[in-house]
Structures are given as structure tokens and as C-alpha cells.
């Protein structure tokens, strides 16, 4: 009898419960379909070339749809899941795609000329740089403390007006890096440094030679628990709306583990400061795709008869040699103002490891009667004469050198054969303090 009296209310309750369950099931089904669609549609991969092509097509056509707020994207990157590792120059994966640039910025505090060069370089680089929402530009600076403060001031000045993309700034202490470099490059310094001795401070001019041993290659935490060659691990975002001062003045503690100890840097571009950029720096990273098997470094030819002079004894003894002769048939040597370093390939090259050995350096220096003063550039030039397969030669437009010193010092008759460069210039190099064209 009680059940009969309570029948209609119970039936209504059961009906409402059934409706709720049906609604809940529908929501679960919709969520599942959304997840499937996300993985199905978002699983494609792109090369640097295809992604850049899509960017160019988008800019050439109709205006692109507004991107999500950069600051919000950055916040999503600040706290990766435990054990998560960011991708470095990889097209897929859940993490961001990192592009690494490194510049030397030392003894700048009282050097107005150096500061002016850095301002030109950074302004042109940041003004023309374009990156997608999932990409991060990593700017590495090698500095001592005083120069570090100068660099921070420059970045505060130049970053806010730039286009909206994500950026990390990493400062490496020059003293710590020198400590690591000296044992590796000490033996070669006497062949490629100015003066007659081997000076500890000269080691930093060979950073690119041993970069593969200096930059992180093991994503696991180092035994010390702290980054060993890093003074500051700060993170801030280029925000076209406003400058978030707090992101610059305060280190994000858990980001240090993610950025430095949790990231294997596979490729990095080292750049001089006396440059002016005429195109999107992201396009230069596409040159890594053009490396032939065995190539580990991308670098442009020297555009003066520097090494015609340096190799004079070898050329005298070998009249038919290509060493030191102008392009396209000759081997004029390299200029280190713009260098693409495939750190992964450098680490995996037994040949390159062998060429770093003191005995090998001495043997080649003796063979070519080589005595230089330009640091890493001399080393790469010398081993390039013996093993050109280690190098991908960049087009001269990626490092359009402007110095004409050797034209007025004994080589005017052959100078133009070295200096000639056809094509649209992508990077000007004002070496030997040569003014860079304004246009």
C-alpha cells in the first residue's frame, strides 16, 4: 500500500534521474569525440621549410586570424608536468619548439661602439623575427656581470615594440665557460691566437669549437643539482600590449630545471654582434635541413684574401693548390660571423673528435704552415681544407661581409674575386668596424 501511494512521485524521480544520466552520457560522448578530433587533427608534423612556407603564404594572403594572447600561452609553459622535457628544434611532440641563438657580449660596460653595434643587431633581429605560437626564440648571451646589466637594459629597450612571440633569455657567465673551454682548446690556441703565448682569456674565442661539450647534452639533472654554466635563468615574453617587469626581475625557480637541465640543445646558431638582419632569422634555421650526411657546421666563405695571405707558404710550395684561392673553384676559407652548429652531429662525429686532439691540430698546422690569429675561424678554415665534408657552405647573402682592408694592403688585383656576392642580402656583417648600409 505504501508503495502504491508513493508511486507517482517515485516515477517522476526515476524519470528525472534517467534524464540526468542521459545528459551526462551525452556530455561524456561529446568530450570523447573532442579528444579524438584533437589528436586526429593536431597530429601532423611540419619541417622548418614547410612551416615557414605556410607563414609566408599566410602573410602574402588574407590577414591571419588573431593568435591567442601570448602572455596566456607563456603561462601555460611555465609549469610543465614532472618529467616533461621541452623539444629543441624538433617539429613534433607536446613541448614547445625552441630556436637557439648565441652571442658574445663582453667588456661592453664602457664600450659605446660595442653597445651601438648590439643595438643595431638586436633591433633588426627582433623587428623582423616571426615565430608561430608554439615556437620559442632562445637568446643566449655570454657575458661578465657588468656587460650583463648593459644587455638587460638594451633588451628592456628593444623587446617591447617587437612582434608578439615567446622569448627566453639566458645569460652564460664568461668565466665559467672559460674554465670549461681551456682544457679542450689550450693546445690549439698557440696556432690561432694573436701573440706568442697561450692565454687563458683567449679560450672564449674558441667557444664554437667545443660548443657541443659545453651546451647541455644530458637531459637528466646534473649531480650538483644546479646549472653549472649559467648565471641567470630568466623567462619573459615579448608582449605587444605591455612589458611585464616582474618577469624580468625575478627568476622563476622551477623553470630553471625545465629550461636548462631538462632540455637537450641539438642545434644552435652563433652570431657576431656587428650584424644587421634583413630577413626573418627563423629562415636561417632552414639551412640545417640542407646539411649533407657528415656535415656538422654551416658557415659562409671568407670574402677577403685573408687566407691567401695566411697560406702563402703552402701555396708557394704547391702552386696548383686550391687552398686560399677565390671561389667558386678555390677554397678561400671561412668567416665565423654566422655559424650554424649542429651540436648533435658534432657529438656523434668521430672525425671531428679526432681533429680536436692536440696531435692532429699540430700535424695539420705543420702541413699547411698555418699561423693565424682569428680563433675558431682559423681552426675551421684549416680543418676545412682537409675535410670539407664537415661543412655546409652558406650562401654569401647570409653573411655579406663588408670589410675591404685587404684590398688596400697588397691584394687589390685579386680582391674583387673574393668580395663578389650576388643576390638579396639577408645579413650584413660590418666586420673590421665597416659601416652597414642604412637601407
CSV table of N, CA, C and O in Angstrom, one decimal, residues 220-278:
chain,number,residue,atom,x,y,z
A,220,UNK,N,69.1,14.7,-18.0
A,220,UNK,CA,69.0,14.4,-16.6
A,220,UNK,C,69.6,15.5,-15.8
A,220,UNK,O,70.6,16.1,-16.2
A,221,UNK,N,69.2,15.7,-14.6
A,221,UNK,CA,69.7,16.7,-13.7
A,221,UNK,C,71.2,16.3,-13.4
A,221,UNK,O,71.5,15.2,-13.1
A,222,UNK,N,72.0,17.4,-13.4
A,222,UNK,CA,73.4,17.2,-13.1
A,222,UNK,C,73.6,16.8,-11.6
A,222,UNK,O,72.7,17.1,-10.8
A,223,UNK,N,74.7,16.2,-11.3
A,223,UNK,CA,74.9,15.7,-9.9
A,223,UNK,C,74.8,16.8,-8.9
A,223,UNK,O,74.4,16.7,-7.8
A,224,UNK,N,75.2,18.0,-9.3
A,224,UNK,CA,75.2,19.2,-8.4
A,224,UNK,C,73.8,19.7,-8.1
A,224,UNK,O,73.6,20.4,-7.1
A,225,UNK,N,72.9,19.3,-9.0
A,225,UNK,CA,71.5,19.8,-8.8
A,225,UNK,C,71.3,21.2,-9.3
A,225,UNK,O,70.2,21.7,-9.2
A,226,UNK,N,72.4,21.9,-9.9
A,226,UNK,CA,72.2,23.2,-10.3
A,226,UNK,C,72.9,23.4,-11.7
A,226,UNK,O,73.9,22.7,-12.0
A,227,UNK,N,72.4,24.3,-12.5
A,227,UNK,CA,73.1,24.5,-13.8
A,227,UNK,C,74.5,25.0,-13.5
A,227,UNK,O,74.7,25.8,-12.6
A,228,UNK,N,75.5,24.5,-14.3
A,228,UNK,CA,76.9,24.8,-14.0
A,228,UNK,C,77.5,26.0,-14.8
A,228,UNK,O,78.5,26.5,-14.4
A,229,UNK,N,76.9,26.3,-15.9
A,229,UNK,CA,77.5,27.4,-16.7
A,229,UNK,C,76.5,28.5,-16.9
A,229,UNK,O,76.5,29.2,-18.0
A,230,UNK,N,75.6,28.7,-16.0
A,230,UNK,CA,74.5,29.7,-16.2
A,230,UNK,C,74.4,30.6,-15.0
A,230,UNK,O,74.3,30.2,-13.8
A,231,UNK,N,74.5,31.9,-15.2
A,231,UNK,CA,74.3,32.8,-14.2
A,231,UNK,C,72.9,33.1,-13.9
A,231,UNK,O,72.5,33.3,-12.7
A,232,UNK,N,72.1,33.2,-14.9
A,232,UNK,CA,70.7,33.6,-14.8
A,232,UNK,C,69.8,32.8,-15.7
A,232,UNK,O,70.1,32.6,-16.9
A,233,UNK,N,68.7,32.3,-15.2
A,233,UNK,CA,67.7,31.6,-16.0
A,233,UNK,C,66.4,32.3,-15.8
A,233,UNK,O,65.6,32.0,-15.0
A,234,UNK,N,66.3,33.4,-16.6
A,234,UNK,CA,65.1,34.2,-16.5
A,234,UNK,C,64.2,33.9,-17.7
A,234,UNK,O,64.7,33.6,-18.8
A,235,UNK,N,62.9,34.2,-17.6
A,235,UNK,CA,62.0,34.0,-18.7
A,235,UNK,C,61.1,35.2,-18.8
A,235,UNK,O,60.6,35.7,-17.8
A,236,UNK,N,60.9,35.7,-19.9
A,236,UNK,CA,60.0,36.7,-20.1
A,236,UNK,C,59.4,36.6,-21.5
A,236,UNK,O,59.9,35.9,-22.4
A,237,UNK,N,58.3,37.3,-21.8
A,237,UNK,CA,57.6,37.2,-23.0
A,237,UNK,C,57.6,38.5,-23.7
A,237,UNK,O,57.4,39.6,-23.1
A,238,UNK,N,57.8,38.5,-25.0
A,238,UNK,CA,57.5,39.7,-25.8
A,238,UNK,C,56.0,39.9,-25.9
A,238,UNK,O,55.3,39.1,-26.6
A,239,UNK,N,55.6,40.9,-25.2
A,239,UNK,CA,54.1,41.1,-25.2
A,239,UNK,C,53.8,42.4,-25.9
A,239,UNK,O,54.3,43.5,-25.4
A,240,UNK,N,53.1,42.4,-27.0
A,240,UNK,CA,52.9,43.7,-27.7
A,240,UNK,C,52.0,44.6,-27.0
A,240,UNK,O,51.9,45.8,-27.3
A,241,UNK,N,51.4,44.2,-25.9
A,241,UNK,CA,50.5,45.0,-25.1
A,241,UNK,C,51.2,45.8,-24.0
A,241,UNK,O,51.1,47.0,-23.9
A,242,UNK,N,51.9,45.1,-23.2
A,242,UNK,CA,52.6,45.7,-22.1
A,242,UNK,C,53.9,44.9,-21.7
A,242,UNK,O,54.0,43.7,-22.0
A,243,UNK,N,54.8,45.6,-21.1
A,243,UNK,CA,56.0,44.9,-20.6
A,243,UNK,C,55.8,44.5,-19.1
A,243,UNK,O,55.5,45.3,-18.3
A,244,UNK,N,55.9,43.2,-18.9
A,244,UNK,CA,55.7,42.7,-17.6
A,244,UNK,C,57.1,42.7,-16.8
A,244,UNK,O,57.9,41.8,-17.0
A,245,UNK,N,57.3,43.8,-16.1
A,245,UNK,CA,58.6,44.0,-15.4
A,245,UNK,C,58.9,42.8,-14.5
A,245,UNK,O,60.1,42.4,-14.3
A,246,UNK,N,57.9,42.2,-13.8
A,246,UNK,CA,58.2,41.2,-12.8
A,246,UNK,C,58.8,39.9,-13.5
A,246,UNK,O,59.6,39.2,-12.9
A,247,UNK,N,58.5,39.7,-14.8
A,247,UNK,CA,59.1,38.6,-15.4
A,247,UNK,C,60.6,38.7,-15.7
A,247,UNK,O,61.3,37.8,-16.0
A,248,UNK,N,61.0,40.0,-15.7
A,248,UNK,CA,62.5,40.2,-15.9
A,248,UNK,C,63.2,40.2,-14.6
A,248,UNK,O,64.4,39.7,-14.5
A,249,UNK,N,62.7,40.7,-13.5
A,249,UNK,CA,63.4,41.0,-12.3
A,249,UNK,C,63.5,39.8,-11.4
A,249,UNK,O,64.2,39.8,-10.4
A,250,UNK,N,62.7,38.8,-11.6
A,250,UNK,CA,62.6,37.7,-10.7
A,250,UNK,C,62.8,36.3,-11.4
A,250,UNK,O,62.1,36.1,-12.4
A,251,UNK,N,63.7,35.5,-11.0
A,251,UNK,CA,63.9,34.2,-11.6
A,251,UNK,C,62.7,33.3,-11.2
A,251,UNK,O,62.2,33.3,-10.1
A,252,UNK,N,62.3,32.5,-12.2
A,252,UNK,CA,61.2,31.5,-11.9
A,252,UNK,C,61.9,30.2,-11.5
A,252,UNK,O,62.6,29.6,-12.4
A,253,UNK,N,61.9,29.8,-10.3
A,253,UNK,CA,62.8,28.7,-9.8
A,253,UNK,C,62.5,27.4,-10.6
A,253,UNK,O,63.5,26.8,-11.0
A,254,UNK,N,61.3,27.0,-10.7
A,254,UNK,CA,61.1,25.7,-11.4
A,254,UNK,C,61.3,25.7,-12.9
A,254,UNK,O,61.4,24.7,-13.5
A,255,UNK,N,61.4,26.9,-13.4
A,255,UNK,CA,61.7,27.0,-14.9
A,255,UNK,C,63.2,26.6,-15.2
A,255,UNK,O,63.5,26.1,-16.2
A,256,UNK,N,64.0,26.9,-14.2
A,256,UNK,CA,65.5,26.6,-14.4
A,256,UNK,C,65.7,25.1,-14.7
A,256,UNK,O,66.4,24.8,-15.6
A,257,UNK,N,65.0,24.2,-14.0
A,257,UNK,CA,65.2,22.8,-14.2
A,257,UNK,C,64.6,22.4,-15.6
A,257,UNK,O,65.2,21.7,-16.3
A,258,UNK,N,63.5,23.0,-16.0
A,258,UNK,CA,62.9,22.7,-17.2
A,258,UNK,C,63.7,23.2,-18.4
A,258,UNK,O,64.0,22.5,-19.3
A,259,UNK,N,64.2,24.5,-18.3
A,259,UNK,CA,64.9,25.0,-19.5
A,259,UNK,C,66.3,24.5,-19.6
A,259,UNK,O,66.7,24.2,-20.7
A,260,UNK,N,67.0,24.4,-18.5
A,260,UNK,CA,68.4,24.1,-18.7
A,260,UNK,C,68.7,22.6,-18.5
A,260,UNK,O,69.1,21.9,-19.4
A,261,UNK,N,68.3,22.0,-17.4
A,261,UNK,CA,68.6,20.6,-17.2
A,261,UNK,C,67.7,19.7,-17.9
A,261,UNK,O,68.0,18.5,-18.1
A,262,UNK,N,66.5,20.2,-18.3
A,262,UNK,CA,65.5,19.3,-18.9
A,262,UNK,C,65.5,19.5,-20.4
A,262,UNK,O,64.6,19.0,-21.1
A,263,UNK,N,66.4,20.2,-21.0
A,263,UNK,CA,66.4,20.5,-22.4
A,263,UNK,C,67.7,20.1,-23.1
A,263,UNK,O,68.7,20.6,-22.6
A,264,UNK,N,67.7,19.3,-24.0
A,264,UNK,CA,68.9,19.0,-24.8
A,264,UNK,C,68.9,19.9,-26.0
A,264,UNK,O,68.0,19.9,-26.8
A,265,UNK,N,70.0,20.7,-26.1
A,265,UNK,CA,70.1,21.6,-27.2
A,265,UNK,C,70.8,20.9,-28.3
A,265,UNK,O,72.0,20.5,-28.2
A,266,UNK,N,70.1,20.7,-29.4
A,266,UNK,CA,70.6,19.9,-30.5
A,266,UNK,C,71.3,20.8,-31.6
A,266,UNK,O,72.2,20.3,-32.2
A,267,UNK,N,70.8,22.0,-31.7
A,267,UNK,CA,71.3,22.9,-32.8
A,267,UNK,C,71.3,24.3,-32.2
A,267,UNK,O,70.4,24.7,-31.5
A,268,UNK,N,72.3,25.1,-32.6
A,268,UNK,CA,72.4,26.5,-32.1
A,268,UNK,C,73.1,27.3,-33.2
A,268,UNK,O,73.9,26.8,-33.9
A,269,UNK,N,72.7,28.6,-33.3
A,269,UNK,CA,73.4,29.5,-34.3
A,269,UNK,C,74.1,30.5,-33.5
A,269,UNK,O,73.6,31.2,-32.6
A,270,UNK,N,75.4,30.6,-33.7
A,270,UNK,CA,76.3,31.6,-33.0
A,270,UNK,C,76.5,32.8,-34.0
A,270,UNK,O,76.8,32.6,-35.2
A,271,UNK,N,76.3,34.0,-33.5
A,271,UNK,CA,76.3,35.2,-34.3
A,271,UNK,C,77.2,36.2,-33.7
A,271,UNK,O,77.2,36.4,-32.5
A,272,UNK,N,77.9,36.9,-34.6
A,272,UNK,CA,78.6,38.1,-34.1
A,272,UNK,C,77.7,39.3,-33.8
A,272,UNK,O,76.5,39.2,-34.2
A,273,UNK,N,78.2,40.3,-33.1
A,273,UNK,CA,77.3,41.4,-32.8
A,273,UNK,C,77.3,42.5,-33.9
A,273,UNK,O,76.4,43.3,-33.9
A,274,UNK,N,78.3,42.5,-34.8
A,274,UNK,CA,78.4,43.5,-35.8
A,274,UNK,C,77.6,43.1,-37.0
A,274,UNK,O,78.1,43.2,-38.2
A,275,UNK,N,76.3,42.7,-36.8
A,275,UNK,CA,75.5,42.3,-37.9
A,275,UNK,C,74.2,43.1,-38.0
A,275,UNK,O,73.8,43.8,-37.0
A,276,UNK,N,73.6,43.2,-39.2
A,276,UNK,CA,72.3,43.8,-39.3
A,276,UNK,C,71.4,42.8,-40.2
A,276,UNK,O,71.8,42.4,-41.3
A,277,UNK,N,70.3,42.5,-39.6
A,277,UNK,CA,69.4,41.5,-40.2
A,277,UNK,C,68.4,42.1,-41.2
A,277,UNK,O,67.8,43.1,-40.9
A,278,UNK,N,68.3,41.5,-42.4
A,278,UNK,CA,67.4,42.0,-43.4
A,278,UNK,C,66.2,41.0,-43.7
A,278,UNK,O,65.4,41.2,-44.6
